[in-house]
PDB file of C-alpha atoms in Angstrom:
ATOM      1  CA  MET A 167       5.171  20.568 -60.564  1.00 66.00           C
ATOM      2  CA  GLY A 168       6.825  23.163 -62.803  1.00 76.00           C
ATOM      3  CA  LYS A 169       5.154  25.959 -64.715  1.00 84.00           C
ATOM      4  CA  PHE A 170       5.554  24.113 -68.010  1.00 87.00           C
ATOM      5  CA  LYS A 171       3.559  21.159 -66.667  1.00 91.00           C
ATOM      6  CA  LEU A 172       0.894  23.558 -65.444  1.00 92.00           C
ATOM      7  CA  LEU A 173       0.777  25.055 -68.926  1.00 94.00           C
ATOM      8  CA  LEU A 174       0.357  21.587 -70.419  1.00 95.00           C
ATOM      9  CA  LEU A 175      -2.495  20.839 -68.011  1.00 95.00           C
ATOM     10  CA  SER A 176      -4.183  24.094 -69.004  1.00 95.00           C
ATOM     11  CA  VAL A 177      -3.873  23.408 -72.731  1.00 96.00           C
ATOM     12  CA  LEU A 178      -4.912  19.772 -72.286  1.00 96.00           C
ATOM     13  CA  SER A 179      -8.053  20.716 -70.397  1.00 96.00           C
ATOM     14  CA  GLY A 180      -9.083  23.264 -73.032  1.00 95.00           C
ATOM     15  CA  LEU A 181      -8.468  20.814 -75.876  1.00 95.00           C
ATOM     16  CA  LEU A 182     -10.346  17.976 -74.177  1.00 96.00           C
ATOM     17  CA  MET A 183     -13.372  20.214 -73.658  1.00 95.00           C
ATOM     18  CA  GLY A 184     -13.218  21.357 -77.270  1.00 93.00           C
ATOM     19  CA  VAL A 185     -12.731  17.914 -78.808  1.00 94.00           C
ATOM     20  CA  ALA A 186     -15.636  16.567 -76.749  1.00 94.00           C
ATOM     21  CA  TRP A 187     -18.041  19.109 -78.262  1.00 92.00           C
ATOM     22  CA  PRO A 188     -20.653  17.801 -80.750  1.00 88.00           C
ATOM     23  CA  GLU A 189     -19.094  19.360 -83.856  1.00 77.00           C
ATOM     24  CA  SER A 190     -15.918  17.312 -83.342  1.00 70.00           C
ATOM     25  CA  GLY A 191     -17.587  13.943 -83.783  1.00 69.00           C
ATOM     26  CA  SER A 192     -17.562  10.913 -81.501  1.00 76.00           C
ATOM     27  CA  PHE A 193     -15.371  12.063 -78.605  1.00 91.00           C
ATOM     28  CA  THR A 194     -18.163  13.054 -76.220  1.00 93.00           C
ATOM     29  CA  LEU A 195     -16.923  10.847 -73.378  1.00 94.00           C
ATOM     30  CA  LEU A 196     -13.813  13.011 -73.078  1.00 95.00           C
ATOM     31  CA  ILE A 197     -15.935  15.663 -71.375  1.00 96.00           C
ATOM     32  CA  PHE A 198     -16.026  13.448 -68.277  1.00 96.00           C
ATOM     33  CA  VAL A 199     -12.244  13.863 -67.841  1.00 96.00           C
ATOM     34  CA  ALA A 200     -11.803  17.306 -69.433  1.00 96.00           C
ATOM     35  CA  PHE A 201     -11.899  19.182 -66.114  1.00 97.00           C
ATOM     36  CA  VAL A 202      -9.520  16.798 -64.340  1.00 96.00           C
ATOM     37  CA  PRO A 203      -6.328  18.542 -65.622  1.00 96.00           C
ATOM     38  CA  LEU A 204      -7.774  21.899 -64.607  1.00 96.00           C
ATOM     39  CA  LEU A 205      -8.636  20.596 -61.146  1.00 96.00           C
ATOM     40  CA  LEU A 206      -5.103  19.191 -60.838  1.00 94.00           C
ATOM     41  CA  LEU A 207      -3.759  22.592 -61.834  1.00 94.00           C
ATOM     42  CA  GLU A 208      -5.882  24.341 -59.211  1.00 94.00           C
ATOM     43  CA  ASP A 209      -4.861  21.849 -56.536  1.00 92.00           C
ATOM     44  CA  GLU A 210      -1.165  22.326 -57.292  1.00 91.00           C
ATOM     45  CA  ILE A 211      -1.340  26.121 -57.234  1.00 92.00           C
ATOM     46  CA  SER A 212      -3.551  26.350 -54.141  1.00 90.00           C
ATOM     47  CA  THR A 213      -1.299  24.010 -52.150  1.00 87.00           C
ATOM     48  CA  ASN A 214       1.973  25.538 -53.311  1.00 85.00           C
ATOM     49  CA  THR A 215       1.448  29.192 -52.472  1.00 78.00           C
ATOM     50  CA  ASP A 216       5.181  29.806 -52.004  1.00 78.00           C
ATOM     51  CA  ASN A 217       5.743  29.468 -55.741  1.00 81.00           C
ATOM     52  CA  TYR A 218       2.374  30.418 -57.191  1.00 84.00           C
ATOM     53  CA  SER A 219      -0.190  33.149 -56.712  1.00 86.00           C
ATOM     54  CA  LYS A 220      -3.840  33.589 -57.635  1.00 89.00           C
ATOM     55  CA  TRP A 221      -2.662  35.324 -60.798  1.00 91.00           C
ATOM     56  CA  HIS A 222      -1.034  32.100 -61.964  1.00 92.00           C
ATOM     57  CA  LEU A 223      -4.315  30.281 -61.439  1.00 92.00           C
ATOM     58  CA  PHE A 224      -6.207  33.026 -63.264  1.00 95.00           C
ATOM     59  CA  LEU A 225      -3.915  33.000 -66.301  1.00 94.00           C
ATOM     60  CA  TYR A 226      -3.708  29.226 -66.673  1.00 95.00           C
ATOM     61  CA  THR A 227      -7.447  28.834 -66.182  1.00 96.00           C
ATOM     62  CA  TYR A 228      -8.232  31.628 -68.620  1.00 96.00           C
ATOM     63  CA  LEU A 229      -6.027  29.982 -71.243  1.00 96.00           C
ATOM     64  CA  ALA A 230      -7.895  26.687 -70.853  1.00 96.00           C
ATOM     65  CA  PHE A 231     -11.305  28.278 -71.284  1.00 96.00           C
ATOM     66  CA  LEU A 232     -10.098  30.504 -74.113  1.00 95.00           C
ATOM     67  CA  ILE A 233      -8.935  27.406 -76.011  1.00 95.00           C
ATOM     68  CA  PHE A 234     -12.272  25.725 -75.323  1.00 94.00           C
ATOM     69  CA  ASN A 235     -14.418  28.662 -76.408  1.00 90.00           C
ATOM     70  CA  THR A 236     -12.323  29.401 -79.495  1.00 90.00           C
ATOM     71  CA  TYR A 237     -12.361  25.737 -80.501  1.00 89.00           C
ATOM     72  CA  THR A 238     -16.143  25.507 -80.266  1.00 86.00           C
ATOM     73  CA  THR A 239     -17.371  28.918 -81.474  1.00 85.00           C
ATOM     74  CA  TRP A 240     -14.718  30.158 -83.930  1.00 81.00           C
ATOM     75  CA  TRP A 241     -17.393  30.160 -86.642  1.00 78.00           C
ATOM     76  CA  ILE A 242     -18.897  33.371 -85.198  1.00 76.00           C
ATOM     77  CA  TRP A 243     -16.060  35.076 -87.090  1.00 77.00           C
ATOM     78  CA  PHE A 244     -17.940  34.600 -90.372  1.00 75.00           C
ATOM     79  CA  SER A 245     -20.835  36.649 -89.027  1.00 72.00           C
ATOM     80  CA  SER A 246     -18.950  39.243 -86.977  1.00 73.00           C
ATOM     81  CA  GLU A 247     -15.203  39.437 -86.374  1.00 77.00           C
ATOM     82  CA  ALA A 248     -15.614  41.769 -83.395  1.00 78.00           C
ATOM     83  CA  GLY A 249     -18.502  39.689 -82.074  1.00 72.00           C
ATOM     84  CA  MET A 250     -16.402  36.541 -82.187  1.00 78.00           C
ATOM     85  CA  VAL A 251     -13.508  38.161 -80.312  1.00 82.00           C
ATOM     86  CA  MET A 252     -15.858  39.634 -77.713  1.00 81.00           C
ATOM     87  CA  ALA A 253     -17.666  36.331 -77.217  1.00 79.00           C
ATOM     88  CA  GLU A 254     -14.446  34.362 -76.717  1.00 86.00           C
ATOM     89  CA  VAL A 255     -12.816  36.948 -74.456  1.00 88.00           C
ATOM     90  CA  LEU A 256     -15.857  37.609 -72.260  1.00 88.00           C
ATOM     91  CA  TYR A 257     -17.187  34.073 -71.991  1.00 90.00           C
ATOM     92  CA  SER A 258     -13.722  32.753 -71.111  1.00 92.00           C
ATOM     93  CA  LEU A 259     -13.459  35.501 -68.501  1.00 93.00           C
ATOM     94  CA  PHE A 260     -16.829  34.588 -66.967  1.00 92.00           C
ATOM     95  CA  MET A 261     -15.828  30.922 -66.727  1.00 94.00           C
ATOM     96  CA  THR A 262     -12.481  31.849 -65.199  1.00 96.00           C
ATOM     97  CA  ILE A 263     -14.123  34.036 -62.566  1.00 96.00           C
ATOM     98  CA  ILE A 264     -16.414  31.155 -61.574  1.00 96.00           C
ATOM     99  CA  PHE A 265     -13.400  28.869 -61.242  1.00 96.00           C
ATOM    100  CA  MET A 266     -11.570  31.466 -59.148  1.00 96.00           C
ATOM    101  CA  TRP A 267     -14.584  31.728 -56.853  1.00 96.00           C
ATOM    102  CA  PHE A 268     -14.496  27.963 -56.457  1.00 96.00           C
ATOM    103  CA  SER A 269     -10.802  28.032 -55.548  1.00 94.00           C
ATOM    104  CA  THR A 270     -11.419  30.741 -52.950  1.00 94.00           C
ATOM    105  CA  ALA A 271     -14.373  28.834 -51.484  1.00 95.00           C
ATOM    106  CA  LYS A 272     -12.266  25.673 -51.260  1.00 94.00           C
ATOM    107  CA  LYS A 273      -9.551  27.584 -49.435  1.00 92.00           C
ATOM    108  CA  TYR A 274     -11.908  28.864 -46.731  1.00 93.00           C
ATOM    109  CA  LEU A 275     -14.552  26.116 -46.596  1.00 93.00           C
ATOM    110  CA  GLY A 276     -12.425  23.013 -47.145  1.00 91.00           C
ATOM    111  CA  ASN A 277     -12.311  20.539 -50.008  1.00 90.00           C
ATOM    112  CA  LYS A 278     -15.771  18.970 -49.755  1.00 90.00           C
ATOM    113  CA  ARG A 279     -17.660  22.236 -49.464  1.00 94.00           C
ATOM    114  CA  GLY A 280     -15.359  23.781 -52.031  1.00 94.00           C
ATOM    115  CA  TYR A 281     -16.269  21.241 -54.702  1.00 95.00           C
ATOM    116  CA  ILE A 282     -19.939  21.604 -53.825  1.00 95.00           C
ATOM    117  CA  ALA A 283     -19.418  25.345 -54.319  1.00 96.00           C
ATOM    118  CA  LEU A 284     -18.023  24.644 -57.788  1.00 96.00           C
ATOM    119  CA  LEU A 285     -21.248  22.844 -58.717  1.00 97.00           C
ATOM    120  CA  VAL A 286     -23.397  25.644 -57.311  1.00 96.00           C
ATOM    121  CA  PHE A 287     -21.360  28.475 -58.838  1.00 96.00           C
ATOM    122  CA  TRP A 288     -21.124  26.905 -62.287  1.00 96.00           C
ATOM    123  CA  ILE A 289     -24.768  25.870 -62.568  1.00 96.00           C
ATOM    124  CA  GLY A 290     -25.830  29.256 -61.207  1.00 94.00           C
ATOM    125  CA  PHE A 291     -23.674  30.969 -63.826  1.00 92.00           C
ATOM    126  CA  GLU A 292     -25.161  28.905 -66.652  1.00 92.00           C
ATOM    127  CA  TRP A 293     -28.686  29.631 -65.438  1.00 92.00           C
ATOM    128  CA  LEU A 294     -27.873  33.343 -65.361  1.00 89.00           C
ATOM    129  CA  HIS A 295     -26.353  33.051 -68.799  1.00 84.00           C
ATOM    130  CA  TYR A 296     -29.738  32.014 -70.177  1.00 85.00           C
ATOM    131  CA  ASN A 297     -31.419  35.042 -68.637  1.00 83.00           C
ATOM    132  CA  TRP A 298     -29.302  38.143 -69.260  1.00 78.00           C
ATOM    133  CA  GLU A 299     -28.272  40.375 -72.141  1.00 75.00           C
ATOM    134  CA  PHE A 300     -24.918  38.594 -72.672  1.00 71.00           C
ATOM    135  CA  SER A 301     -26.591  35.253 -73.285  1.00 73.00           C
ATOM    136  CA  HIS A 302     -24.416  32.830 -75.251  1.00 74.00           C
ATOM    137  CA  PRO A 303     -25.642  29.435 -74.056  1.00 77.00           C
ATOM    138  CA  TRP A 304     -24.148  27.199 -76.753  1.00 80.00           C
ATOM    139  CA  ASN A 305     -21.204  26.382 -74.476  1.00 85.00           C
ATOM    140  CA  THR A 306     -23.404  25.321 -71.585  1.00 91.00           C
ATOM    141  CA  LEU A 307     -21.749  22.068 -70.518  1.00 94.00           C
ATOM    142  CA  GLY A 308     -24.970  20.077 -70.796  1.00 94.00           C
ATOM    143  CA  ASN A 309     -25.096  20.872 -74.524  1.00 93.00           C
ATOM    144  CA  VAL A 310     -22.110  18.594 -75.085  1.00 94.00           C
ATOM    145  CA  PHE A 311     -24.581  15.700 -75.434  1.00 95.00           C
ATOM    146  CA  ALA A 312     -26.500  17.318 -78.295  1.00 91.00           C
ATOM    147  CA  ASN A 313     -25.660  14.379 -80.582  1.00 91.00           C
ATOM    148  CA  LYS A 314     -26.175  11.735 -77.887  1.00 92.00           C
ATOM    149  CA  VAL A 315     -29.940  11.840 -77.371  1.00 92.00           C
ATOM    150  CA  THR A 316     -29.976   8.220 -76.192  1.00 93.00           C
ATOM    151  CA  TRP A 317     -27.847   9.282 -73.193  1.00 95.00           C
ATOM    152  CA  ILE A 318     -29.990  12.158 -71.971  1.00 94.00           C
ATOM    153  CA  GLN A 319     -33.672  11.286 -72.071  1.00 94.00           C
ATOM    154  CA  TRP A 320     -33.725  12.381 -68.427  1.00 95.00           C
ATOM    155  CA  TYR A 321     -33.266  15.989 -69.608  1.00 95.00           C
ATOM    156  CA  GLU A 322     -37.063  15.891 -69.690  1.00 92.00           C
ATOM    157  CA  TYR A 323     -36.902  16.295 -65.904  1.00 94.00           C
ATOM    158  CA  THR A 324     -33.637  18.173 -65.275  1.00 94.00           C
ATOM    159  CA  GLY A 325     -33.159  20.261 -68.381  1.00 93.00           C
ATOM    160  CA  VAL A 326     -29.722  20.919 -69.848  1.00 94.00           C
ATOM    161  CA  LEU A 327     -28.370  22.034 -66.457  1.00 95.00           C
ATOM    162  CA  GLY A 328     -28.781  18.456 -65.268  1.00 95.00           C
ATOM    163  CA  GLY A 329     -26.198  17.536 -67.883  1.00 95.00           C
ATOM    164  CA  THR A 330     -23.877  20.210 -66.539  1.00 96.00           C
ATOM    165  CA  LEU A 331     -24.209  18.746 -63.048  1.00 97.00           C
ATOM    166  CA  TRP A 332     -23.487  15.273 -64.450  1.00 97.00           C
ATOM    167  CA  VAL A 333     -20.336  16.428 -66.245  1.00 97.00           C
ATOM    168  CA  LEU A 334     -18.901  18.337 -63.291  1.00 97.00           C
ATOM    169  CA  LEU A 335     -19.759  15.651 -60.743  1.00 96.00           C
ATOM    170  CA  ILE A 336     -18.025  12.874 -62.693  1.00 96.00           C
ATOM    171  CA  ASN A 337     -14.952  15.056 -63.241  1.00 97.00           C
ATOM    172  CA  ILE A 338     -14.712  15.905 -59.542  1.00 96.00           C
ATOM    173  CA  MET A 339     -15.105  12.273 -58.501  1.00 94.00           C
ATOM    174  CA  LEU A 340     -12.464  11.065 -60.966  1.00 94.00           C
ATOM    175  CA  PHE A 341     -10.147  13.828 -59.807  1.00 94.00           C
ATOM    176  CA  ARG A 342     -10.582  12.852 -56.165  1.00 91.00           C
ATOM    177  CA  PHE A 343      -9.876   9.214 -57.043  1.00 89.00           C
ATOM    178  CA  TYR A 344      -6.736  10.238 -58.948  1.00 88.00           C
ATOM    179  CA  ILE A 345      -5.472  12.349 -56.043  1.00 87.00           C
ATOM    180  CA  ALA A 346      -6.091   9.629 -53.466  1.00 82.00           C
ATOM    181  CA  TYR A 347      -4.845   6.618 -55.410  1.00 75.00           C
ATOM    182  CA  ILE A 348      -2.255   7.889 -57.878  1.00 71.00           C
ATOM    183  CA  GLN A 349      -0.687  10.863 -56.104  1.00 63.00           C
ATOM    184  CA  HIS A 350      -1.072   9.966 -52.440  1.00 62.00           C
ATOM    185  CA  LYS A 351      -0.583   6.233 -53.036  1.00 64.00           C
ATOM    186  CA  GLU A 352      -3.528   5.288 -50.879  1.00 60.00           C
ATOM    187  CA  SER A 353      -4.654   1.685 -51.235  1.00 64.00           C
ATOM    188  CA  LEU A 354      -6.995   0.834 -54.057  1.00 64.00           C
ATOM    189  CA  LYS A 355      -9.236  -0.983 -51.607  1.00 67.00           C
ATOM    190  CA  SER A 356      -9.924   2.181 -49.631  1.00 67.00           C
ATOM    191  CA  ASN A 357     -10.927   3.955 -52.837  1.00 76.00           C
ATOM    192  CA  LEU A 358     -12.999   1.226 -54.468  1.00 81.00           C
ATOM    193  CA  LEU A 359     -16.209   2.695 -53.098  1.00 82.00           C
ATOM    194  CA  LEU A 360     -15.463   6.073 -54.687  1.00 83.00           C
ATOM    195  CA  LEU A 361     -14.569   4.387 -57.973  1.00 85.00           C
ATOM    196  CA  LEU A 362     -17.712   2.256 -57.878  1.00 89.00           C
ATOM    197  CA  VAL A 363     -19.952   5.240 -57.135  1.00 89.00           C
ATOM    198  CA  THR A 364     -18.295   7.185 -59.960  1.00 91.00           C
ATOM    199  CA  VAL A 365     -18.940   4.378 -62.447  1.00 92.00           C
ATOM    200  CA  LEU A 366     -22.550   4.087 -61.293  1.00 94.00           C
ATOM    201  CA  PHE A 367     -23.099   7.843 -61.636  1.00 94.00           C
ATOM    202  CA  LEU A 368     -21.726   7.607 -65.163  1.00 94.00           C
ATOM    203  CA  VAL A 369     -23.453   4.441 -66.361  1.00 95.00           C
ATOM    204  CA  LEU A 370     -26.872   4.429 -64.683  1.00 95.00           C
ATOM    205  CA  PRO A 371     -28.178   7.669 -66.272  1.00 95.00           C
ATOM    206  CA  MET A 372     -27.055   6.369 -69.680  1.00 95.00           C
ATOM    207  CA  TYR A 373     -28.668   2.984 -69.113  1.00 95.00           C
ATOM    208  CA  TRP A 374     -31.979   4.456 -67.951  1.00 95.00           C
ATOM    209  CA  SER A 375     -31.981   6.907 -70.843  1.00 95.00           C
ATOM    210  CA  TYR A 376     -31.173   4.249 -73.422  1.00 93.00           C
ATOM    211  CA  ALA A 377     -33.910   1.979 -72.096  1.00 93.00           C
ATOM    212  CA  THR A 378     -36.406   4.844 -72.100  1.00 90.00           C
ATOM    213  CA  TYR A 379     -35.482   5.820 -75.656  1.00 88.00           C
ATOM    214  CA  ASN A 380     -35.820   2.300 -77.032  1.00 88.00           C
ATOM    215  CA  ASN A 381     -39.080   1.534 -75.220  1.00 85.00           C
ATOM    216  CA  TYR A 382     -40.825   4.736 -76.204  1.00 79.00           C
ATOM    217  CA  VAL A 383     -44.257   4.234 -77.729  1.00 78.00           C
ATOM    218  CA  GLU A 384     -45.827   7.042 -79.700  1.00 75.00           C
ATOM    219  CA  GLU A 385     -49.104   8.240 -78.206  1.00 75.00           C
ATOM    220  CA  LYS A 386     -52.290   8.120 -80.241  1.00 77.00           C
ATOM    221  CA  ASN A 387     -53.687  11.269 -81.840  1.00 77.00           C
ATOM    222  CA  PRO A 388     -50.308  12.939 -82.325  1.00 75.00           C
ATOM    223  CA  ILE A 389     -50.059  16.670 -82.919  1.00 81.00           C
ATOM    224  CA  GLU A 390     -48.666  17.770 -86.256  1.00 83.00           C
ATOM    225  CA  VAL A 391     -46.026  20.480 -85.900  1.00 86.00           C
ATOM    226  CA  VAL A 392     -44.766  22.649 -88.739  1.00 89.00           C
ATOM    227  CA  VAL A 393     -41.476  24.531 -88.434  1.00 88.00           C
ATOM    228  CA  ILE A 394     -40.964  27.429 -90.832  1.00 87.00           C
ATOM    229  CA  GLN A 395     -37.419  28.550 -91.608  1.00 79.00           C
ATOM    230  CA  PRO A 396     -37.255  31.973 -93.314  1.00 80.00           C
ATOM    231  CA  ASN A 397     -34.970  32.149 -96.315  1.00 80.00           C
ATOM    232  CA  ILE A 398     -32.758  34.965 -95.015  1.00 78.00           C
ATOM    233  CA  ASP A 399     -28.997  35.197 -95.431  1.00 74.00           C
ATOM    234  CA  PRO A 400     -27.795  35.399 -91.779  1.00 67.00           C
ATOM    235  CA  TYR A 401     -24.490  37.008 -92.768  1.00 65.00           C
ATOM    236  CA  LYS A 402     -25.874  39.804 -94.951  1.00 68.00           C
ATOM    237  CA  ASP A 403     -29.614  40.386 -94.631  1.00 67.00           C
ATOM    238  CA  LYS A 404     -30.689  39.330 -91.165  1.00 58.00           C
ATOM    239  CA  PHE A 405     -29.174  42.228 -89.229  1.00 58.00           C
ATOM    240  CA  GLY A 406     -29.854  44.952 -91.736  1.00 57.00           C
ATOM    241  CA  ARG A 407     -26.773  44.743 -93.951  1.00 52.00           C
ATOM    242  CA  MET A 408     -28.814  44.500 -97.127  1.00 47.00           C
ATOM    243  CA  THR A 409     -27.070  44.005-100.436  1.00 47.00           C
ATOM    244  CA  GLU A 410     -28.234  45.228-103.781  1.00 44.00           C
TER     245      GLU A 410
END
């Protein structure tokens, strides 16, 4: 696989993640394949060390996440130009570092433990991202379902990080199926179990959530909640830049 194809995989992954985000409309399902090109890219570079180094993986991965973050949070520019640049540069860097850790873990621990490490590293990073000074949690992967509340009623138990686990797990399983069946030409029969499990992991949470949503019955004696939104211009007044 040449460098141009690796570049295409990088760009494709970033665009798929961006297009899947809620503000883009009805393309949410694309998030379940958005990491597959990036995983293919990592697999190619890590198995072809004669032609590629870790720096190639870093640069291609960084490009993918930079496209994703810019696509989804470009609007920060209207509040703070420097803040937007810093958010895109740093958050893309954090994501890239996590992916590099995963690649290193896969190299030394093997494929299965490596992909488990990806789940642990990424979810750990997102948890940390909710609890430190650089918090910018809008691009937490589980937030991709913000407009699909009928899919994620089980967030009641797992929180948004359960959605992140769901997204990454489906991507890894589809990637492994692609590698085994398409690239290595293994028989479809030997991979049917993996395909079946992948479909079940995708469909069953949606089905349970949809059934829960449609069978919900409002409890008696409900609590009335009032939300007050202050009438403050977020671009001029909120942070002290008062105008006359």
